XYZ file of C-alpha atoms in Angstrom:
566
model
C -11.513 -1.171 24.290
C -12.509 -1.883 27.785
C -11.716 0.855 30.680
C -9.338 -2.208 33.014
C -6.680 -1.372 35.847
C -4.209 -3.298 33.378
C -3.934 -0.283 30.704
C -1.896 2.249 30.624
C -0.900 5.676 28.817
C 2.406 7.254 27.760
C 2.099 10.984 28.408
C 4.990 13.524 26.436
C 5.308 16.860 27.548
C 7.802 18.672 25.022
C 8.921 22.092 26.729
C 11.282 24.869 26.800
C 14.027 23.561 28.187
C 13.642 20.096 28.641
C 10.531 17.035 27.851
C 9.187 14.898 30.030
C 7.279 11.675 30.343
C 4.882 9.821 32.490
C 2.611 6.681 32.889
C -0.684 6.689 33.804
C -3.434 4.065 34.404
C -6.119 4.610 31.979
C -8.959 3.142 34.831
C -8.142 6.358 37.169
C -5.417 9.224 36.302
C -2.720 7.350 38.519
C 0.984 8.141 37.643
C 3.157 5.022 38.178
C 6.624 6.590 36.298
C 8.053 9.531 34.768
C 11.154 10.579 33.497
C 12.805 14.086 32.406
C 15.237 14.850 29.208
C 16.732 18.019 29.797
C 17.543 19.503 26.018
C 21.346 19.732 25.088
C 20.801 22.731 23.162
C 18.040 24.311 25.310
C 17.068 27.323 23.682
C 19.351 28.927 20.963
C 19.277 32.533 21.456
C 23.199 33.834 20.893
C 25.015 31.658 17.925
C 23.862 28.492 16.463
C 25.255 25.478 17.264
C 28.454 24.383 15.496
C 28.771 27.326 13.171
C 28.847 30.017 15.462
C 26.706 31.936 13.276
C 25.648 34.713 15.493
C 21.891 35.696 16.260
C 20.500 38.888 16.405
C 18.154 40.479 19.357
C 15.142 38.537 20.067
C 15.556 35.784 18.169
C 14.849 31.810 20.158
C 15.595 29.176 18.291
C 15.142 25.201 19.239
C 16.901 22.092 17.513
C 14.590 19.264 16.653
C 17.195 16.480 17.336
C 16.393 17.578 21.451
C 12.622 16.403 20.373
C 13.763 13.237 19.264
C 16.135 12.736 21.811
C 12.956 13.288 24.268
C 11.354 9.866 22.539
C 14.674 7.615 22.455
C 15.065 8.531 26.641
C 12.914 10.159 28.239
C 9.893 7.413 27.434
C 11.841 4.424 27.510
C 13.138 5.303 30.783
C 9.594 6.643 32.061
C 8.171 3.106 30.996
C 11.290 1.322 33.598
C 10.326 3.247 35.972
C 6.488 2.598 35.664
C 7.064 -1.135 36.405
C 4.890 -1.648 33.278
C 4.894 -3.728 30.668
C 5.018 -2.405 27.408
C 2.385 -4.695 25.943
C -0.252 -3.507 28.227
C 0.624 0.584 26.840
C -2.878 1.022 24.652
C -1.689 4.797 23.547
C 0.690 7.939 23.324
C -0.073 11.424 23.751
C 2.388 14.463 23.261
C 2.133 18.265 23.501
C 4.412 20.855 22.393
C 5.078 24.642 23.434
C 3.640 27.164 20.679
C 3.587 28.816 18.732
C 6.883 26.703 17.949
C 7.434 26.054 14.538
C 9.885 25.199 11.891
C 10.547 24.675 8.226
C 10.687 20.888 6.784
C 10.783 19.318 3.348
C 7.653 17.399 1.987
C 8.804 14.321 4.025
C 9.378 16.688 7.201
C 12.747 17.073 6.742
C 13.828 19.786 8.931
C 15.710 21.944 6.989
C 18.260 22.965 9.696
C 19.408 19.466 9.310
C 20.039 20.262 5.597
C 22.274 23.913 6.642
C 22.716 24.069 10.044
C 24.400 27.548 9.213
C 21.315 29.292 8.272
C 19.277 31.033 11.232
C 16.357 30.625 9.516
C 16.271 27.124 8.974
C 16.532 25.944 12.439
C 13.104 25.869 14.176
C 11.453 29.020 15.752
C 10.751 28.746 19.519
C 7.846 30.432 20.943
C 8.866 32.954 22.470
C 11.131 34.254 19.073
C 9.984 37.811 19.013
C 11.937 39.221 15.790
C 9.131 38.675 14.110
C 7.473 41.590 15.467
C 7.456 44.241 12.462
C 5.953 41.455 10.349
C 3.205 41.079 12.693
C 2.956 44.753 12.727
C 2.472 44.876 9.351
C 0.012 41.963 9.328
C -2.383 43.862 12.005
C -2.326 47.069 10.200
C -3.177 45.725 6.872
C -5.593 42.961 8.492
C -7.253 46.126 9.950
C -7.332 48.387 7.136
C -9.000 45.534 4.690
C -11.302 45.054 7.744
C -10.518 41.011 7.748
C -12.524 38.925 9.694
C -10.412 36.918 11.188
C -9.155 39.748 13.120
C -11.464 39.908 15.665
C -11.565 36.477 16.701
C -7.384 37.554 17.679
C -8.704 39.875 19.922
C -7.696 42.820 17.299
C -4.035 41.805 16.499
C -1.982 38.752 16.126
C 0.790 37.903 18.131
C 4.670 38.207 16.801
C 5.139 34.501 17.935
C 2.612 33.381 15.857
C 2.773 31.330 12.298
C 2.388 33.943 9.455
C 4.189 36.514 11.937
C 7.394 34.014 11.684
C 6.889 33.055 8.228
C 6.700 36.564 6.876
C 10.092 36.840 8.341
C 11.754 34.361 6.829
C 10.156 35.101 3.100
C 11.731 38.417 3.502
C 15.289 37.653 5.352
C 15.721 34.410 3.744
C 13.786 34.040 0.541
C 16.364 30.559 -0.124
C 14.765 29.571 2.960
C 11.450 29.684 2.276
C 11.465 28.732 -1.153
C 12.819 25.497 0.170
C 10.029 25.131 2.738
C 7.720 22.735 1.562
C 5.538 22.804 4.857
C 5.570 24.874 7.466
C 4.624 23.286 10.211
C 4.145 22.943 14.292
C 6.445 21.479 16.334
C 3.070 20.073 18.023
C 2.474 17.901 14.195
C 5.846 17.385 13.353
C 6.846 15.218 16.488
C 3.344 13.391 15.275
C 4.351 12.894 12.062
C 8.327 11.300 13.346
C 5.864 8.708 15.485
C 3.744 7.790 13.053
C 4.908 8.727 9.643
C 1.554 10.438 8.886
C 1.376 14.219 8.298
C -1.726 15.821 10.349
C -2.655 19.062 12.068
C -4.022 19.641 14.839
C -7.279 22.014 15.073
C -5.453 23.389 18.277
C -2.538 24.976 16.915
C -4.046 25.616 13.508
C -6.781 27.912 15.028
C -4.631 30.235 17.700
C -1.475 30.008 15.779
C -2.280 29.446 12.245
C -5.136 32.052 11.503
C -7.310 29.402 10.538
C -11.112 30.720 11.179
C -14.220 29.208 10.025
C -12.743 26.681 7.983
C -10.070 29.371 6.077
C -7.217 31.160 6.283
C -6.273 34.377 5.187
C -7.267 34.609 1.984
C -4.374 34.576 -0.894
C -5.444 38.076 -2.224
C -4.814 39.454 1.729
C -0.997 37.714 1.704
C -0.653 39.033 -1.752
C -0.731 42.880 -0.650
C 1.696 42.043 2.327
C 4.362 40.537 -0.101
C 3.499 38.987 -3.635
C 5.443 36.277 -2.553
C 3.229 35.226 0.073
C 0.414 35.028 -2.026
C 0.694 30.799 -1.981
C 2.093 30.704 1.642
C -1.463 28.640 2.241
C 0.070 25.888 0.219
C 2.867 24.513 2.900
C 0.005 24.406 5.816
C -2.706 21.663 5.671
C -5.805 22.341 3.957
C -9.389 21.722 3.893
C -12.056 21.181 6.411
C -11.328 19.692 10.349
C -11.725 16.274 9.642
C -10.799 16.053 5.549
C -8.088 14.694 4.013
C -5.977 17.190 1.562
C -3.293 14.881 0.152
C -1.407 13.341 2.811
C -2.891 15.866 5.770
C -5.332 15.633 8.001
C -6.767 18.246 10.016
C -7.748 16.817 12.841
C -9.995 17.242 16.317
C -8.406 17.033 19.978
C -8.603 13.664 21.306
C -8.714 12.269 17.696
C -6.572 9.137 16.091
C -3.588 10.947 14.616
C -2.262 7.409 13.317
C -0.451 4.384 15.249
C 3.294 3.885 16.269
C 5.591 3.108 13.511
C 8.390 0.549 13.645
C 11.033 3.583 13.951
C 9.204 5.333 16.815
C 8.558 1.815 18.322
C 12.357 1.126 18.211
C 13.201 5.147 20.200
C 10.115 4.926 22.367
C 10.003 1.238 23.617
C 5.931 1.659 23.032
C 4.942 -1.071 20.609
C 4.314 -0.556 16.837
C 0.763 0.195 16.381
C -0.129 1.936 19.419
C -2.778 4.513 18.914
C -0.835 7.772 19.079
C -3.190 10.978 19.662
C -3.439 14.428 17.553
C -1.148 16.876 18.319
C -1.659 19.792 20.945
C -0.583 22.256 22.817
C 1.166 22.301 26.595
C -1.140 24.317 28.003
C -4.618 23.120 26.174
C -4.070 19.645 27.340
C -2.956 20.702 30.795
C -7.015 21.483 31.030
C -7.908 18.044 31.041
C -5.442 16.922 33.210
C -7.115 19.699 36.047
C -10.695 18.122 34.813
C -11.080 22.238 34.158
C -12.787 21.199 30.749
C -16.466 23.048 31.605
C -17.307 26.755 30.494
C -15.810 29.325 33.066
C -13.065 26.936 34.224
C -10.059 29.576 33.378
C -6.895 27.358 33.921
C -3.622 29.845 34.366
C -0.219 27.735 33.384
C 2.337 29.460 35.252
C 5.854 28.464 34.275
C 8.649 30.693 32.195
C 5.176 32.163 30.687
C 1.679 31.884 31.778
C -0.900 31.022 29.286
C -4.547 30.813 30.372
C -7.288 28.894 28.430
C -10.795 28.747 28.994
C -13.467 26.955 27.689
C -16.873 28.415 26.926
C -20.448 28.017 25.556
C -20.596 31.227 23.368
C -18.470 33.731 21.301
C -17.423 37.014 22.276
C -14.646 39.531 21.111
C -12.312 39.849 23.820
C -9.563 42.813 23.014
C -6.196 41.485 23.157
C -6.728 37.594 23.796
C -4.688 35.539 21.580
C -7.571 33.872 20.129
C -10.842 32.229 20.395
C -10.859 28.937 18.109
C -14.137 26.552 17.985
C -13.240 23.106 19.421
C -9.884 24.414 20.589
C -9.386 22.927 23.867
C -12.221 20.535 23.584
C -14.845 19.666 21.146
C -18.138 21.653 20.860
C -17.051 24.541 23.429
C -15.411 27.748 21.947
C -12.001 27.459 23.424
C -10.383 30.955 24.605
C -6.302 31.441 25.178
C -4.614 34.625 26.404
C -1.273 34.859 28.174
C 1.399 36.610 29.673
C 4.814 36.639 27.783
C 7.301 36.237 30.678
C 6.071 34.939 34.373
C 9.032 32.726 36.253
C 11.162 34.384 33.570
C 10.980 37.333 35.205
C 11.961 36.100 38.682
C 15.387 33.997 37.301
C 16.375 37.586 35.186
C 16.472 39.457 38.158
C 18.472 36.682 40.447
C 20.499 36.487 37.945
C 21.699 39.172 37.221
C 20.909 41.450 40.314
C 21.155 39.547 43.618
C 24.070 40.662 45.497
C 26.996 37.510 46.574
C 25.987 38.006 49.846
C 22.109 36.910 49.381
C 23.661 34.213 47.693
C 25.595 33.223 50.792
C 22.720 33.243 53.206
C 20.210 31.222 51.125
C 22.221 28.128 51.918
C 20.569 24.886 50.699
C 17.210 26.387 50.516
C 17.828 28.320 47.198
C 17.876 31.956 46.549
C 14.276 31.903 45.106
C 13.289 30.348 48.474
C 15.560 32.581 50.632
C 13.677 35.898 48.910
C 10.494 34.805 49.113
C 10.852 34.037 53.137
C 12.109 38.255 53.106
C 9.145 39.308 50.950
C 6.561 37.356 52.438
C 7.461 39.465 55.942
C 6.353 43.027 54.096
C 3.039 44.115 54.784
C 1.396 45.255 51.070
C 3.112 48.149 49.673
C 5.881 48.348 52.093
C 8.727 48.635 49.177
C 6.776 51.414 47.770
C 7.040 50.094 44.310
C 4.905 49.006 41.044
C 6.291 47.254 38.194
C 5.196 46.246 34.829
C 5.283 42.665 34.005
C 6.443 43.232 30.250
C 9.941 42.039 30.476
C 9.490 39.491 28.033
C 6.656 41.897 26.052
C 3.286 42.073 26.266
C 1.392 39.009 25.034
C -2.141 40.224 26.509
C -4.086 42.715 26.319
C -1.376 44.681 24.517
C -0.357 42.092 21.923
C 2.926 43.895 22.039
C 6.180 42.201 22.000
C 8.549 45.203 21.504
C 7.261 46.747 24.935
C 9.827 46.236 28.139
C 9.760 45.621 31.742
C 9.527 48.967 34.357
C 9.850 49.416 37.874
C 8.755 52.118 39.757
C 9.746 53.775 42.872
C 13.112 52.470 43.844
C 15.393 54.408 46.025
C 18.421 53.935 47.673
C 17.174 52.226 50.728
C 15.247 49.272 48.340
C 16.401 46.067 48.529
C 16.415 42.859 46.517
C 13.543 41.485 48.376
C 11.140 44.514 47.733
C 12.173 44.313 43.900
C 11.071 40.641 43.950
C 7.859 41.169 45.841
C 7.152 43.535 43.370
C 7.955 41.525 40.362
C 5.718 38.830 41.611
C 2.812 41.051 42.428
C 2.965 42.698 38.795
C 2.357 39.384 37.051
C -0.496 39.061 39.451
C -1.525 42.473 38.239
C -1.089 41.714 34.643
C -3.285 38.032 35.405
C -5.611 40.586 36.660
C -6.171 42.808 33.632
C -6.381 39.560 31.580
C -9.419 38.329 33.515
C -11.217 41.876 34.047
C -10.450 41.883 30.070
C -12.584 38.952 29.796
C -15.199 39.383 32.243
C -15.777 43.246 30.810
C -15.927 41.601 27.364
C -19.217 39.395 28.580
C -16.672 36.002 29.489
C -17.443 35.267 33.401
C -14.456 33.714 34.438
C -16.509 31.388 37.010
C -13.350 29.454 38.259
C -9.564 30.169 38.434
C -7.140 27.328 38.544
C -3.704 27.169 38.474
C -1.179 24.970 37.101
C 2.549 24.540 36.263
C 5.882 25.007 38.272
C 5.476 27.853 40.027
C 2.662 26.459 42.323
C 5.962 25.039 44.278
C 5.824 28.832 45.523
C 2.773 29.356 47.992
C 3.590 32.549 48.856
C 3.272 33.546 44.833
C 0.067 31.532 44.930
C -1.609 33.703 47.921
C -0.541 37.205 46.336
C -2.615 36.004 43.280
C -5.828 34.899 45.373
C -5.772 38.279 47.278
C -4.985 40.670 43.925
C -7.694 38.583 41.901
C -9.946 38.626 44.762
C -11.067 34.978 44.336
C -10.336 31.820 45.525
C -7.440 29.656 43.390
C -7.937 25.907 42.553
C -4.859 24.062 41.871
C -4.305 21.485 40.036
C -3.435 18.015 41.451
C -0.626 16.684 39.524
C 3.102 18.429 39.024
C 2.932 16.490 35.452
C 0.396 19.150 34.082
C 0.376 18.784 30.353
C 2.100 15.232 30.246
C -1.012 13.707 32.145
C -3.119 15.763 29.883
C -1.811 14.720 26.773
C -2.019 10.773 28.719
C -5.692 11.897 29.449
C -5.849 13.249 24.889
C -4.214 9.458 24.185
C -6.845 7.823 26.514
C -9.460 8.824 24.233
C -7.524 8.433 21.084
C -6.628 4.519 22.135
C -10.985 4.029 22.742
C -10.998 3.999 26.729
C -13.491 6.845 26.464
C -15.762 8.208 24.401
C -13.980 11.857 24.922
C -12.058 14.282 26.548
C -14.996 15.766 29.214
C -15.313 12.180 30.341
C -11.469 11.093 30.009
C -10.625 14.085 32.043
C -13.046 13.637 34.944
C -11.995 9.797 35.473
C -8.151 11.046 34.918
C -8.041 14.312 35.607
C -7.507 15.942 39.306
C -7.615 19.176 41.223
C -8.283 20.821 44.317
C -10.937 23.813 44.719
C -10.394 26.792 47.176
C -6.768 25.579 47.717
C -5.943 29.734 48.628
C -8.547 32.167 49.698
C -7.957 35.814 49.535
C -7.568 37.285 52.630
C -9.895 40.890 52.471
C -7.603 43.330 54.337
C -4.196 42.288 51.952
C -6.572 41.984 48.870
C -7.900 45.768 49.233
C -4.728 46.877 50.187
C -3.777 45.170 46.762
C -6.615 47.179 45.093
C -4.623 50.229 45.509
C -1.325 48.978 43.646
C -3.035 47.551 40.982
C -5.000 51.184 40.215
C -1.563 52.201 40.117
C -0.407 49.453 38.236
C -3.378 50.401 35.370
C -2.661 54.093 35.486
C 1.503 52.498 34.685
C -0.079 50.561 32.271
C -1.877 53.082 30.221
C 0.745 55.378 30.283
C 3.411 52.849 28.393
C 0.952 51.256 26.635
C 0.872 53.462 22.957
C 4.638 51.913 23.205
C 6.408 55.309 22.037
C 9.138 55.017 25.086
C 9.618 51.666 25.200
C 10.106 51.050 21.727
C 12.164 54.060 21.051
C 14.466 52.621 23.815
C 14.517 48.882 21.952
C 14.924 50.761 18.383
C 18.069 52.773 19.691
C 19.484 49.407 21.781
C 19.176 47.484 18.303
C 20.747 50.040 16.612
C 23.793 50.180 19.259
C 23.488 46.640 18.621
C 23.666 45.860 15.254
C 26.719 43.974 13.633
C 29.951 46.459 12.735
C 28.625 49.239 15.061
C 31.484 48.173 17.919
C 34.080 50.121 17.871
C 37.929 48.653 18.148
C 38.614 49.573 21.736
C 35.223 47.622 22.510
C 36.311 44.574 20.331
């Protein structure tokens, strides 16, 4: 197919709260409409819907009739918008949070649809963290048998990942599992609803799915942590990237995942037999979309979480990334992910639940986050005389912890909302920090830092990041991150290029040096952040913090409230 100012792209971001769509020329990255679906469940974190059925501590749970809802408005309505005609759309591209994952039948069923009353049939958001003793016990065992795998994890694998979730519900649901016939990505599954072909993508497989080297864990290692999960292999795809095990494909970024069916036609508006791309990730496509697709391009997606990816030529053992997957972001680079657990989270826990009525009054129109920033931005560094750990959704990287907690340090009686905010922002920065000094230490030059996502609305949160890193920030030059990436992914997929690198520098945009640190603030900074390590270290073995969690669970726990409290 010819590169022609009369084809176009559908773009689908699926996120945390809400999925979005856009348009986009294939000839030059323009976006001509766009539409949002906000989710009516959103994320399912105290009962489940209907039932009541209550959840315990940790637990983030997503319903897959949101995702669909996504295709039947959020596209159709992104394509009125566009002013384009459908016949001229030449390809779809979606992207999914992860590690997000859920439970379906051999036809992908989900099995939530089957008993909406069981927890652990519904599908597993990613940032579910109840998973965390399995992981636990996956890392320890992982480390005594000295797998190789481990490693590539950065020493441990995350709570939020695959096995981590699946362990769980083998061992709290055994009914559930047994019914599982695949166990599978939200990132596939929405894939397999447009095109009624099962496939995974190398993406998801690799960070979230253990899959190193053309394995998994071997069936001996699952054995030893539960007999049960000896065969767990057997509801994943198998094989080689590129073969075809039964009905699944594992498949390369930018690849063919199948065409439009007449269902998916009839939700979407797109026309049957569109090319629809593989499955990926939010933040791996959000890399082409910033044309950040070279080694040493290290693009940070700040939203609710940040996850940074980074392409690169050669391997290395980084402690505590999330993992290092050949062709993971793009084909024939090793693609590296690490991330921090809680970002913009952080900020909406503490005005929610801490700002006083009468901030509230005087932020007026502007908003309280905008109102707070205006009052911290005044401070000179260290003025609140505080330091905070960024942990208040766990520890995702370096720590690969998610039972640790948030901390602030040095509050009196004289600090104020806006200190406690300057210092919440400033300890993400700090924790961004670590994660790039993690790499750089580990022989990964981080040549190029740019930024994406929603909080890049904040400039003041953008400048404390230049001046703590100590390096210029590039920003990306889209607010439609991932859903122009995965446009850019279904680009390639439809034949308009012959792959992502070149996709992504006709498509893709940003701009370099948008913040430069300013050398007085940024060794000012210098001196937090030493305290901020010294914080760090001293929390890190966990001991505190996850006494505190243990004895909060306990408190908790079903039957322990007394009848006054009832």
């Amino acid at each position: 197919m010819n590169v022609n100012a009369n084809s176009y792209v559908v773009g689908v971001d699926f996120g945390t709260l809400s999925g979005r769509a856009v348009v986009v020329r294939v000839s030059d990255g323009a976006e001509l409409g766009s539409a949002v679906h906000e989710y009516t469940h959103r994320v399912i974190e105290q009962e489940l819907p209907g039932s009541g059925v209550r959840l315990g501590p940790d637990w983030a749970l997503q319903s897959p009739q949101d995702w669909i809802d996504v295709l039947k408005i959020a596209v159709p309505e992104a394509i009125a918008a566009s002013g384009v005609r459908p016949e001229e759309i030449v390809g779809i591209g979606t992207d999914f949070t992860a590690c997000t994952v859920l439970p379906t039948t051999a036809d992908g069923t989900p099995l939530c649809f089957e008993t909406p009353a069981e927890p652990h049939a519904w599908p597993k958001l990613w940032k579910h963290h109840a998973a965390q003793p399995h992981a636990d016990r996956i890392n320890e065992l992982a480390a005594r048998r000295g797998e190789s795998w481990l490693p590539r994890y950065g020493g441990k694998i995350s709570s939020e990942w695959e096995f981590a979730k699946a362990l769980q519900v083998l061992e709290e649901a055994p009914e559930v599992y047994a019914r599982a016939e695949r166990w599978i990505e939200a990132a596939d599954w929405i894939i397999w609803q447009l095109t009624g072909v099962e496939s995974r993508n190398i993406c998801t497989v690799g960070y979230k799915g253990v899959f190193q080297d053309d394995t998994y864990p071997s069936e001996e290692y699952l054995a030893e942590l539960n007999p049960a999960f000896a065969g767990f292999v057997g509801k994943l795809a198998t094989g080689t990237i590129g073969e075809k095990v039964g009905s699944t494909t594992l498949a390369h970024l930018g690849g063919l995942a199948g065409r439009v069916s007449a269902q998916a036609a009839e939700w979407t508006g797109v026309p049957e037999g569109v090319a629809v791309a593989v499955g990926n990730v939010d933040a791996h496509v959000t890399a082409a979309a910033a044309d950040a697709v070279r080694p040493g391009q290290m693009v940070a997606i700040m939203g609710t979480s940040t996850c940074h990816i980074m392409p690169s030529d050669h391997l290395a053992e980084v402690p505590g990334m999330c993992g290092v997957v050949r062709d993971g972001i793009v084909p024939g680079l090793w693609g590296y992910e690490a991330g921090q657990s809680a970002v913009g989270d952080i900020f909406a826990w503490f005005i929610d639940n801490f700002v006083p009525a009468s901030y509230l009054e005087q932020a007026g129109e502007a908003g309280i986050h905008a109102y707070l920033t205006s009052l911290a931005e005044k401070q000179e560094v260290g003025e609140h005389g505080l330091v905070a750990l960024d942990w208040f959704g766990g520890n995702r990287s370096v720590l690969v912890d998610h039972n640790l907690s948030g901390v602030i340090v040095g509050q009196t009686l004289a600090t104020k909302p806006e200190d406690v905010y300057r210092a919440l922002i400033e300890s993400t920065a700090f924790g961004a920090r670590m994660i790039v000094e993690t790499f750089e230490q580990a022989g990964v030059p981080v040549e190029e830092f740019v930024v994406a996502g929603g909080l890049l609305k904040n400039r003041f949160l953008m400048q404390v990041y230049s001046d703590v890193l100590r390096r210029p920030l590039s920003v990306i030059g889209s607010d439609q991150g991932p859903a122009l990436g995965s446009a850019i992914h279904a680009a390639v997929a439809a034949g308009a290029y012959p792959g992502i690198e070149e996709a992504a520098a006709a498509m893709g945009k940003r701009t370099e040096n948008a913040y430069v640190p300013d050398a007085a603030r940024a060794d000012a900074y210098d001196r937090l952040y030493a305290e901020y390590r010294r914080l760090h270290d001293f929390f890190a073995d966990g001991r505190m913090l996850h006494t505190l969690r243990a004895i909060r669970n306990e408190a908790a726990a079903p039957g322990r409230r007394t009848e006054k409290d009832a």
